[in-house]
Amino acid sequence: MEILDSMARFGHEQVAMYNDPNTGLRGIIAIHDTTLGPSCGGTRMWPYESETDALADALRLSLAMTYKSAAAGLNLGGGKGVIIGDPRTQKSESLLRSWGRFVDTLGGRYLTTTDVGTNGRDLESIHQETRHVVGLDVTLGGSGDTSIMTGLGVYMGIKACAGDAWGSDSLRGRTIAMQGFGKVASHTAKHLLDEDARVIATDISEDALGKAKSMGVQVVGAEEIFDTPCDIFAPCALGGVINKDSIQRLSCRIVAGGANNQLATEADGEELQRRGITYAPDFLINAGGIINVSTEIGQPYNPDRARQQTERIYEQMSAVLTTSRNKEISTARAAELLAETRLADVRRVRGIFRG
């Protein structure tokens, strides 16, 4: 991969790479855009097959974080950190503290939090070496578990789509098929079950499946979920699951879930539109986590404020649906337009010019 060419293609400002032979740490931080404020995004630890794959993931995810924060009305830019390694066998305090030192070299241009492969305890280790950490436990002055608000935001997005599709946002009796049942999905499922919806789920983790069963969720096989008749299909695992092959198998009216980068290509969003399937753009409805941590930056964390801002995802999703219909564009493009418009407006105010 030609790094500078890739950065220019997607509009990235900075890519920093780090190697620490003392701890085995190999990592990348991608900063996409700081128009609205410092970049913010989680640290992901994953056993990537190559450095090229890790860089591609960092670039893609940091871009999505720019759109996520901009669309949510936050004064944050988009960033993402990736550590190359298996979190089950290669994670250590020394590696995480080394990562914290790396984050600190950027002087606050990048604020980190949790992502796939990292957790709250890991943040505590990172925090030993840098103050540029958000999402710490509430006992340490942070906002705590981001998955709680993320799950609420996904639920609000689902309800907005239901109201548009069926004339009522009630989910009573509706069937939701969840592909992945991690922390975000389980919090979303709780809201759905409280509303007497029927939830079907799958996951590659036996622990996750056990939790699903304990909540009264029906469990099916990992591949079976795509063929499960449902009203709403909710991707809640890794990205790229909505693609030309999986779309052919879906029998739903709405696609709305917590996973990042659900569409394999832009064309897949247009294909959903053509088939009459409403797509809730992931960066719009899964913004509850970044909203939650944003409320602790420069001020004491206020959970009520975080909840109020997260619940506005309902209104934002409704606005995107209206724009999609009025402009005859996909909901994915309508959500991007919402973010791009805000970024352009702020650039004009600040006299920032980008090619």
Tab-separated table of C-alpha atoms in Angstrom, residues 155 158-159 161-178 189 191-193 195-200 229-233 252-254:
chain	number	residue	atom	x	y	z
A	155	TYR	CA	-32.071	1.092	19.661
A	158	ILE	CA	-33.975	1.157	14.958
A	159	LYS	CA	-37.095	2.830	16.327
A	161	CYS	CA	-36.468	3.392	10.990
A	162	ALA	CA	-39.474	1.406	12.216
A	163	GLY	CA	-41.559	4.555	12.401
A	164	ASP	CA	-40.620	5.433	8.840
A	165	ALA	CA	-41.199	1.933	7.496
A	166	TRP	CA	-44.422	1.003	9.257
A	167	GLY	CA	-45.925	4.285	10.452
A	168	SER	CA	-45.311	3.375	14.097
A	169	ASP	CA	-42.028	3.120	15.964
A	170	SER	CA	-43.381	0.408	18.252
A	171	LEU	CA	-41.266	-2.750	18.098
A	172	ARG	CA	-43.747	-4.937	19.914
A	173	GLY	CA	-43.998	-8.237	18.037
A	174	ARG	CA	-41.235	-7.303	15.574
A	175	THR	CA	-38.439	-9.835	14.936
A	176	ILE	CA	-34.858	-8.610	15.082
A	177	ALA	CA	-32.018	-10.882	13.915
A	178	MET	CA	-28.697	-9.883	15.489
A	189	ALA	CA	-31.294	-6.427	22.926
A	191	HIS	CA	-34.173	-2.402	25.099
A	192	LEU	CA	-35.766	-4.519	22.365
A	193	LEU	CA	-36.910	-7.225	24.764
A	195	GLU	CA	-40.502	-3.524	24.278
A	196	ASP	CA	-41.691	-7.123	23.689
A	197	ALA	CA	-39.774	-7.586	20.464
A	198	ARG	CA	-38.571	-11.042	19.437
A	199	VAL	CA	-34.774	-11.275	19.235
A	200	ILE	CA	-32.790	-13.952	17.400
A	229	PRO	CA	-36.919	-14.305	8.294
A	230	CYS	CA	-37.070	-11.071	10.280
A	231	ASP	CA	-38.318	-7.513	10.242
A	232	ILE	CA	-34.930	-6.020	11.135
A	233	PHE	CA	-31.456	-7.402	10.485
A	252	CYS	CA	-36.068	-7.967	6.134
A	253	ARG	CA	-37.413	-4.437	5.845
A	254	ILE	CA	-34.652	-2.707	7.813
